[in-house]
PDB file of C-alpha atoms in Angstrom:
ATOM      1  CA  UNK A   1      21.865  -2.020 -10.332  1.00 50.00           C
ATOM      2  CA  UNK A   2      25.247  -3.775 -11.204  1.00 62.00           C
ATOM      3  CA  UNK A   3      24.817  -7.309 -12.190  1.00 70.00           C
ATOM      4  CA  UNK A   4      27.201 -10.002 -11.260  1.00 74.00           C
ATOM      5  CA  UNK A   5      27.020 -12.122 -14.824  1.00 80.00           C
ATOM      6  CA  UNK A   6      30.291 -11.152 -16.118  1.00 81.00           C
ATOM      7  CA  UNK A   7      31.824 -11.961 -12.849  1.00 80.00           C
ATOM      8  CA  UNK A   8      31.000 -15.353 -11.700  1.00 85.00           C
ATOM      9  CA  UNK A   9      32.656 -18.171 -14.172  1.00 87.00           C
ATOM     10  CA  UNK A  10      30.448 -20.193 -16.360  1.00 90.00           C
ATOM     11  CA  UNK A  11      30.348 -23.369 -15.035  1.00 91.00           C
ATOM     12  CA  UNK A  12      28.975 -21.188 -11.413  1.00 90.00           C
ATOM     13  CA  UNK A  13      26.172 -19.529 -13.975  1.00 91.00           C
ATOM     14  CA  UNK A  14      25.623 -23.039 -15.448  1.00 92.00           C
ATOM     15  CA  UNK A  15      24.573 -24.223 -11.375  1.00 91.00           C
ATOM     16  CA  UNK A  16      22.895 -21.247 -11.152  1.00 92.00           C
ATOM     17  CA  UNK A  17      20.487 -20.765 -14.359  1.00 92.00           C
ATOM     18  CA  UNK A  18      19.723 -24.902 -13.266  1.00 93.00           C
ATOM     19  CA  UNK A  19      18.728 -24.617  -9.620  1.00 94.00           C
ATOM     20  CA  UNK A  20      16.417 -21.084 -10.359  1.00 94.00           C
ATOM     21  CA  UNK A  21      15.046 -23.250 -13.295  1.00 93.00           C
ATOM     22  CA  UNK A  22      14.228 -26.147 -10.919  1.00 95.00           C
ATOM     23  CA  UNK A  23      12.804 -23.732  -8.654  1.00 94.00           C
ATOM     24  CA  UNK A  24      10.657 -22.122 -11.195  1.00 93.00           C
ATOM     25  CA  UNK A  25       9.299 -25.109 -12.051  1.00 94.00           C
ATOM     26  CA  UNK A  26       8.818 -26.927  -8.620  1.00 96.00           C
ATOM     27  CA  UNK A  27       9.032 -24.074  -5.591  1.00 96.00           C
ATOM     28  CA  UNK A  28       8.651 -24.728  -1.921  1.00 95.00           C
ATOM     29  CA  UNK A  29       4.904 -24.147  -0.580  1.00 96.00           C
ATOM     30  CA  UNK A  30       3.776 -20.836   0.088  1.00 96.00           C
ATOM     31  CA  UNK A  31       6.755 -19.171  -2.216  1.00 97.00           C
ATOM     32  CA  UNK A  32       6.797 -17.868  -6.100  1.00 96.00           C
ATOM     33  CA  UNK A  33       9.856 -17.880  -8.191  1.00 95.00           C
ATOM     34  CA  UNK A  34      10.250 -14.797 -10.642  1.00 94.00           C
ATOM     35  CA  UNK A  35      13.772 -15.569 -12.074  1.00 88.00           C
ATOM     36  CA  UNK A  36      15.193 -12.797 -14.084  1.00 84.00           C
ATOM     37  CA  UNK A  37      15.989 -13.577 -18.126  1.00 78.00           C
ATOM     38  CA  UNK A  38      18.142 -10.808 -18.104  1.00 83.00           C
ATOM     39  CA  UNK A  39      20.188 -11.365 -14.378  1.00 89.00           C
ATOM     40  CA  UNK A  40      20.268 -14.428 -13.000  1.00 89.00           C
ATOM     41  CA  UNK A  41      22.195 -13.238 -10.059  1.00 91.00           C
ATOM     42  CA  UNK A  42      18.913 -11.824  -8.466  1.00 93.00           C
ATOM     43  CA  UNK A  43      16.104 -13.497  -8.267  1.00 94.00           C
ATOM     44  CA  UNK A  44      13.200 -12.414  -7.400  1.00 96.00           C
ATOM     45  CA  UNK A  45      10.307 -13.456  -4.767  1.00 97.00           C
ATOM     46  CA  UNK A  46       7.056 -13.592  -3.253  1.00 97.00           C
ATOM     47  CA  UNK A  47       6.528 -15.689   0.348  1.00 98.00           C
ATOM     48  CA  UNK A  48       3.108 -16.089   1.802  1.00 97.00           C
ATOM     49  CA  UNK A  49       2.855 -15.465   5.293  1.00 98.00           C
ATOM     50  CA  UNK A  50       2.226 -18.146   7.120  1.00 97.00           C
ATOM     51  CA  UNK A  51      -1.061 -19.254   9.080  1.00 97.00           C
ATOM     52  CA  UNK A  52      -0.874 -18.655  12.516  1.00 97.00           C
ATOM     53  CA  UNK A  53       1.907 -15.654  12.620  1.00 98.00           C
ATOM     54  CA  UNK A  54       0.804 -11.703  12.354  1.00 98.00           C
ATOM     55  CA  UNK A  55       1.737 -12.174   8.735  1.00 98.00           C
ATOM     56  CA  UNK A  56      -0.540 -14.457   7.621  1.00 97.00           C
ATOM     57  CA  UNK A  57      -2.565 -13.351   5.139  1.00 97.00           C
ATOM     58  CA  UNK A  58       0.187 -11.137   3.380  1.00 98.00           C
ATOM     59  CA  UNK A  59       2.521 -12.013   0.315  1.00 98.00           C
ATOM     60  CA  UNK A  60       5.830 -10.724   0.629  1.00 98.00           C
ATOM     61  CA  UNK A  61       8.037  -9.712  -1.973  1.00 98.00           C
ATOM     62  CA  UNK A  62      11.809 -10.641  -1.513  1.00 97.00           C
ATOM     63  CA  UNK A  63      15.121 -10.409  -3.672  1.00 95.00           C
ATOM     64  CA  UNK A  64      18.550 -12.554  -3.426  1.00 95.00           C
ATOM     65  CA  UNK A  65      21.204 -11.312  -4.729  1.00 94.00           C
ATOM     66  CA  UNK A  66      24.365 -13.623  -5.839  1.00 93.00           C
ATOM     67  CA  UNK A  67      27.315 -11.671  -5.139  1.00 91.00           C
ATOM     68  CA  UNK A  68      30.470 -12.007  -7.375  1.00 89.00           C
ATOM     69  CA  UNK A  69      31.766 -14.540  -4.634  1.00 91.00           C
ATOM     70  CA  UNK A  70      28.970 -16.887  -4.846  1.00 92.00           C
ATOM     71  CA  UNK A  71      28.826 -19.517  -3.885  1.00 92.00           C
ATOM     72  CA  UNK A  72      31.777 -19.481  -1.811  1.00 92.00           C
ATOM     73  CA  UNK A  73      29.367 -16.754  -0.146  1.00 92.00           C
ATOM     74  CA  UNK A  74      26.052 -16.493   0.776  1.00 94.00           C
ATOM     75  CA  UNK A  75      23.570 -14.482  -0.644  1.00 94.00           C
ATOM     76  CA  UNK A  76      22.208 -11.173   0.240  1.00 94.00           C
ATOM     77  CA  UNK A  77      18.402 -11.163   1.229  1.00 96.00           C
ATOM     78  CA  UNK A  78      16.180  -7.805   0.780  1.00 97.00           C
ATOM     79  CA  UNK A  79      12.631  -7.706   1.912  1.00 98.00           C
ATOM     80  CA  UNK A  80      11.037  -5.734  -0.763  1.00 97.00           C
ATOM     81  CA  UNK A  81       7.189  -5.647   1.236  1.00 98.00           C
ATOM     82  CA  UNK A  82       7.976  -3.381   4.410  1.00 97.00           C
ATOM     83  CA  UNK A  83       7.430  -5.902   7.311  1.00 98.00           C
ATOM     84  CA  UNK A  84       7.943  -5.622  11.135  1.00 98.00           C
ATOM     85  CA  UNK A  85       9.664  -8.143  11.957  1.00 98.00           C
ATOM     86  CA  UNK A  86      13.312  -8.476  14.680  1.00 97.00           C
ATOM     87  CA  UNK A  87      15.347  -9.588  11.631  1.00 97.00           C
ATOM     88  CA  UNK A  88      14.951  -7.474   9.132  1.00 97.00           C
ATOM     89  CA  UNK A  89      16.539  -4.034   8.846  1.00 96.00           C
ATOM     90  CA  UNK A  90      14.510  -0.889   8.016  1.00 94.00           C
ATOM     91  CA  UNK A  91      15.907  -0.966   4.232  1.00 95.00           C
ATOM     92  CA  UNK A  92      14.314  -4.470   4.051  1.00 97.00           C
ATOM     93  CA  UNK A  93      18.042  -6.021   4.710  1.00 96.00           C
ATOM     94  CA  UNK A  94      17.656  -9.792   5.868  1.00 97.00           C
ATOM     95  CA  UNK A  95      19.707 -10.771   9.210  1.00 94.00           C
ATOM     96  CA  UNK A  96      19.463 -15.019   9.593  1.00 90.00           C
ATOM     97  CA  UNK A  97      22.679 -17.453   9.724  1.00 89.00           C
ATOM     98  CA  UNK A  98      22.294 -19.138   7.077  1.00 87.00           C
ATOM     99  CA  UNK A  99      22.976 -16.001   5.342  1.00 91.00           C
ATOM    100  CA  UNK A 100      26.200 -15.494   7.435  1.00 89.00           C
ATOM    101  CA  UNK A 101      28.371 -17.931   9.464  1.00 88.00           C
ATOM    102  CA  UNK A 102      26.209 -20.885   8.728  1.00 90.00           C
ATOM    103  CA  UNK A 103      26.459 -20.333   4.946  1.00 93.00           C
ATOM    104  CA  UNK A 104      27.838 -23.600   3.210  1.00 93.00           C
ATOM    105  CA  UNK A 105      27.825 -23.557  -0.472  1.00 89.00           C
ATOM    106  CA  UNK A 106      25.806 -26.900  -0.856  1.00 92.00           C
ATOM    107  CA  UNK A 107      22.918 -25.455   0.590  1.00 93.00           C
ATOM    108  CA  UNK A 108      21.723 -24.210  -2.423  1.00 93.00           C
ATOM    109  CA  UNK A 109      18.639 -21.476  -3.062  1.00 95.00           C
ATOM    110  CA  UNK A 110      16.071 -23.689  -2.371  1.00 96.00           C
ATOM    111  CA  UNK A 111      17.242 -23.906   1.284  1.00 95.00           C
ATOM    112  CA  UNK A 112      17.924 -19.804   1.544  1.00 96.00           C
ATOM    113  CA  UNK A 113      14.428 -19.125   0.951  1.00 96.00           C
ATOM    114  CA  UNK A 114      12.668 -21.929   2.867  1.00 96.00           C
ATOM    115  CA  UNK A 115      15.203 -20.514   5.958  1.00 95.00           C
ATOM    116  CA  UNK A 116      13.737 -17.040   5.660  1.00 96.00           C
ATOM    117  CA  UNK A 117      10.162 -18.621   5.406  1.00 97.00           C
ATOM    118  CA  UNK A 118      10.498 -20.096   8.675  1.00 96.00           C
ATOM    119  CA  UNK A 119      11.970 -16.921  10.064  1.00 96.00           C
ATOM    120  CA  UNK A 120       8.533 -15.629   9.497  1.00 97.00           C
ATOM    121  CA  UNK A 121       7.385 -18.337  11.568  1.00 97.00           C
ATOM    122  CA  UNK A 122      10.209 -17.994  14.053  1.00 96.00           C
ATOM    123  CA  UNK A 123      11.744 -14.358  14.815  1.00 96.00           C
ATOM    124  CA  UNK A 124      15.649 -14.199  16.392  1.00 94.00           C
ATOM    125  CA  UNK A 125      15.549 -11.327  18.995  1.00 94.00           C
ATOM    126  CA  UNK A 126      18.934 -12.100  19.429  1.00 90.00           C
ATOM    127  CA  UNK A 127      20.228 -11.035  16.013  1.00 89.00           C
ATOM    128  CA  UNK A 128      17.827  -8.451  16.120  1.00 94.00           C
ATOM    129  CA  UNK A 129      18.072  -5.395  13.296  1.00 96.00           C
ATOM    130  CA  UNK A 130      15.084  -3.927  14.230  1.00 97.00           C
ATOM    131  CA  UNK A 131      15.394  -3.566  17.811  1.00 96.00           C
ATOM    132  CA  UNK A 132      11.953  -2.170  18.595  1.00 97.00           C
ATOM    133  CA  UNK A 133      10.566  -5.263  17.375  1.00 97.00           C
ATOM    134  CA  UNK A 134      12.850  -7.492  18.852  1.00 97.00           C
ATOM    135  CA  UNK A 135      12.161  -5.977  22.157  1.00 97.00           C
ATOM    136  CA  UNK A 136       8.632  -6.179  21.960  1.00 97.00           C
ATOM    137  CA  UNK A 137       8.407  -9.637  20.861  1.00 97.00           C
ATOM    138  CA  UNK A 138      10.689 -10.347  24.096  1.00 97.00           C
ATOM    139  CA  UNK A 139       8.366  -8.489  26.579  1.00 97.00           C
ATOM    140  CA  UNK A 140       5.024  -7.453  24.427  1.00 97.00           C
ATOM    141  CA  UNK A 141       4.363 -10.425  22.255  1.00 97.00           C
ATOM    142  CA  UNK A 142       0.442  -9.301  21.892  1.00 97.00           C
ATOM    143  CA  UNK A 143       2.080  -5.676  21.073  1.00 98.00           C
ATOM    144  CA  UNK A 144       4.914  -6.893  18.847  1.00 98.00           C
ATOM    145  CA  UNK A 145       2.019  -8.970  16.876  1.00 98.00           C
ATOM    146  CA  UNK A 146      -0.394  -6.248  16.696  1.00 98.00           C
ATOM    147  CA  UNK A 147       1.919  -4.187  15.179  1.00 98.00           C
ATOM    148  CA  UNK A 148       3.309  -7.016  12.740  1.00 98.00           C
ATOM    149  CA  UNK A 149      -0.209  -7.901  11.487  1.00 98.00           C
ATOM    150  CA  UNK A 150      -1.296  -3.988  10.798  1.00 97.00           C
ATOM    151  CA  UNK A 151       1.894  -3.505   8.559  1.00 97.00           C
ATOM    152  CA  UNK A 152       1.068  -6.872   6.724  1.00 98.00           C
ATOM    153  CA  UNK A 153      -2.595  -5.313   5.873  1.00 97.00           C
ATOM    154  CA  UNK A 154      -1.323  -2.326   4.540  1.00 97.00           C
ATOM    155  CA  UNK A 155       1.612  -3.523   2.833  1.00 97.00           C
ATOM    156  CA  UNK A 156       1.241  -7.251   2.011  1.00 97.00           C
ATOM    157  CA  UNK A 157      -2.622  -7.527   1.268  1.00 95.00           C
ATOM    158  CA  UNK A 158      -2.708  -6.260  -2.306  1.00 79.00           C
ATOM    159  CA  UNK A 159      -6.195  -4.338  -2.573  1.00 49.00           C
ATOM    160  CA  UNK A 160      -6.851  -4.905   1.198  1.00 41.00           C
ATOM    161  CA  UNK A 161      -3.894  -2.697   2.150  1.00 35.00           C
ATOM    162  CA  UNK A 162      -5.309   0.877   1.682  1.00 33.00           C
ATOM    163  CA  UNK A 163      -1.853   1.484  -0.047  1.00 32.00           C
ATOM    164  CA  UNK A 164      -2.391   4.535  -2.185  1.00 33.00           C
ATOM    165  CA  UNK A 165      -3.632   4.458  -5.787  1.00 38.00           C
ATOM    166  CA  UNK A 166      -1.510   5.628  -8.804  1.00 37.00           C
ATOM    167  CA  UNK A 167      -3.457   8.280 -10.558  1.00 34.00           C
ATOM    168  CA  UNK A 168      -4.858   7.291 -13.514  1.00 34.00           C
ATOM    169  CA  UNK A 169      -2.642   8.416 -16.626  1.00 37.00           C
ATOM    170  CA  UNK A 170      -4.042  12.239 -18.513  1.00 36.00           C
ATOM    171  CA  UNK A 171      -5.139  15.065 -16.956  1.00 36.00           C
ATOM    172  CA  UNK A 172      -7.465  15.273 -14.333  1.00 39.00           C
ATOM    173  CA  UNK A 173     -10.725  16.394 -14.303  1.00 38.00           C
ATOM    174  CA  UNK A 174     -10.553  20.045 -12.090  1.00 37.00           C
ATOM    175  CA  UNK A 175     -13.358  20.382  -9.325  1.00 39.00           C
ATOM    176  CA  UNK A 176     -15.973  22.546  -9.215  1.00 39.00           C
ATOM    177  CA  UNK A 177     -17.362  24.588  -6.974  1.00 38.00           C
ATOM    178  CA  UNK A 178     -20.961  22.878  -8.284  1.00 42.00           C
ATOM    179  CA  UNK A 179     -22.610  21.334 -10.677  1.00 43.00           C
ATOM    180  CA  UNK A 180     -23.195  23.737 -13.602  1.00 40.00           C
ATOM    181  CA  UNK A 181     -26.936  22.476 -13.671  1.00 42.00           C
ATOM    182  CA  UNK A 182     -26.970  23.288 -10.252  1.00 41.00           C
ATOM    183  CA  UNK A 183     -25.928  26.501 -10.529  1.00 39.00           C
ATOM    184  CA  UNK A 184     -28.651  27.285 -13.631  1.00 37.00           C
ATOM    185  CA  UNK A 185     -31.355  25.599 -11.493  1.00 36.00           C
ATOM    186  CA  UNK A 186     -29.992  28.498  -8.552  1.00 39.00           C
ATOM    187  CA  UNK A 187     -29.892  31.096 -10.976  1.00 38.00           C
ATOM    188  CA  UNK A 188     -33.805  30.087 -12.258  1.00 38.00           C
ATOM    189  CA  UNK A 189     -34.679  29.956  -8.529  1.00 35.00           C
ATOM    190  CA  UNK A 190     -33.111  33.701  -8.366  1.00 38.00           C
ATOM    191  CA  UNK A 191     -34.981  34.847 -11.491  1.00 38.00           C
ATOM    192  CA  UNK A 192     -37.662  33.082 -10.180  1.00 42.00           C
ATOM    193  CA  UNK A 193     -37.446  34.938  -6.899  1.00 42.00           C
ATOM    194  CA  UNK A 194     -37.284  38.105  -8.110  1.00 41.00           C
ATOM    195  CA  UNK A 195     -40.098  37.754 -10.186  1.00 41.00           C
ATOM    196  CA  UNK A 196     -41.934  36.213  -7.154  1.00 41.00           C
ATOM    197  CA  UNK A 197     -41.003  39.153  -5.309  1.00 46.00           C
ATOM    198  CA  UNK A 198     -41.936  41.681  -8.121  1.00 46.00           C
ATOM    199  CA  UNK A 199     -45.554  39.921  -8.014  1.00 41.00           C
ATOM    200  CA  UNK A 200     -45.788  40.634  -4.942  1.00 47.00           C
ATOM    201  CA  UNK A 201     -44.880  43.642  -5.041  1.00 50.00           C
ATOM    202  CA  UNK A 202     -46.977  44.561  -7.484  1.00 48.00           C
ATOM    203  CA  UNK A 203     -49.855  42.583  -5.574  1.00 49.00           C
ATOM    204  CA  UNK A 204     -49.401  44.947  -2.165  1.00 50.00           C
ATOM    205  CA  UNK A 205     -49.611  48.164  -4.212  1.00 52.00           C
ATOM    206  CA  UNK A 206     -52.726  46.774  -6.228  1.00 53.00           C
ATOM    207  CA  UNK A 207     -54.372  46.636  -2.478  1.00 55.00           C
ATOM    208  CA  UNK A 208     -52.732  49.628  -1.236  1.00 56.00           C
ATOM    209  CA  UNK A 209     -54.665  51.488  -3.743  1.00 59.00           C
ATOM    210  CA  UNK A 210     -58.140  49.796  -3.136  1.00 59.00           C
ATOM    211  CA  UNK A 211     -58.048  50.541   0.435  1.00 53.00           C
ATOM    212  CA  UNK A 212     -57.067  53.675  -0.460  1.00 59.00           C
ATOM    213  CA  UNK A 213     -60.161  54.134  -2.728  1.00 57.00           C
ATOM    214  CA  UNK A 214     -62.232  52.554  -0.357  1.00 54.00           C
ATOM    215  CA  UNK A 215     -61.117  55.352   2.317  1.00 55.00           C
ATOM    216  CA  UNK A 216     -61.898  58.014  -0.010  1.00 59.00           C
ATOM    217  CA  UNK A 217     -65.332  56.907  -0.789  1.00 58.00           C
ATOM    218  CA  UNK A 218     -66.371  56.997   2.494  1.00 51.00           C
ATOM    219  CA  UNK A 219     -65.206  60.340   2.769  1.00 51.00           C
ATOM    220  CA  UNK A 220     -67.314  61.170   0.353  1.00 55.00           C
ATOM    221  CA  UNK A 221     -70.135  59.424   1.497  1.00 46.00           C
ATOM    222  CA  UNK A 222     -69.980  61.143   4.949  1.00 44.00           C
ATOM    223  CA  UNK A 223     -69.726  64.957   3.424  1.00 48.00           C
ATOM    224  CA  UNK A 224     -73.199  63.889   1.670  1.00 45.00           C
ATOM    225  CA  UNK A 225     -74.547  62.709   5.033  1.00 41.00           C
TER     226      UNK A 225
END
């Protein structure tokens, strides 16, 4: 990604590197500052969902990005966390005034962010970018918030979210079809078997032959007779 440094003059960078340092050291409730050492023309998020909206519960992750105009224009807002919401656009691009017409340069960061805060709290069907949400919180609300709070638990809740695990660095163990002592305790039961079987076997002809004896006996006994 391009970075803006060498293209805004100093005494713009000077504003700059002191408002995200104010932030950093005093943010608005609910939101984390991770300013950049190497770019301070993006800085970098995380906003808390806030109670009583399908997001609460979730942390966010957002960018701004301070274009080589700023601050003569606004920002550019990027949801990093997928999120349902009217307002922002299916590459995580934010749509809110204060980010467009309503942009002064006076406003500052601090007010940017706390703007897209409330936006959790407040949706704009009108300047919808996702129009599936913004017609469901029109004529579904208890749809449009169902569907809001299940992409918050699997993509803003951190271990709650069922996101996928990276695999764990090496090479993986393969699967068996068994466990090897399984399959020695199966082949003793085999042997076993067979040896069962041969005892057996060697127990029927034992009788076979002392019936047999016992039938020839009283053969004899009878010619005697």
């Amino acid at each position: 990604m391009n970075s803006n440094v060498e293209n805004l003059p100093p005494q713009v960078l000077r504003l700059v590197y002191k408002e995200v340092s104010a932030l950093a050291a005093d943010p608005p409730e609910g939101i984390k500052i991770y300013p950049s050492e190497e770019d301070i023309t993006e800085l970098h998020t995380a906003i808390e969902g806030p109670e009583g909206t399908p997001y609460a519960g979730g942390v966010f992750r957002m960018r701004l990005v301070l274009g080589k105009d700023f601050p003569a224009a606004p920002p550019r807002g990027y949801f990093l966390t997928k999120i349902f919401h009217p307002n922002v656009g299916h590459k995580g691009e934010i749509c809110v005034n204060v980010l467009k017409r309503d942009w002064k340069a006076e406003l500052g960061l601090r007010h940017v962010l706390l703007t897209i805060k409330c936006l959790l709290i407040h949706p704009n069907p009108e300047s919808a970018l996702n129009e599936e949400a913004g017609k469901l919180l029109l004529e579904d609300y208890k749809e449009y918030a169902s569907r809001a709070h299940l992409l918050t638990e699997i993509h803003a809740m951190g271990g709650k979210s069922g996101a996928p695990q990276e695999p764990a660095d090496g090479p993986q163990p393969k699967k068996h079809a068994g466990d090897p002592n399984k399959r020695v305790v199966g082949a003793a039961l085999v042997t076993n078997g067979v040896a069962t079987n041969n005892l057996s076997n060697s127990s029927s002809s034992g009788n076979t032959n002392i019936v047999a004896k016992k039938k020839t006996d009283k053969k004899r006994a009878l010619r005697r007779l």
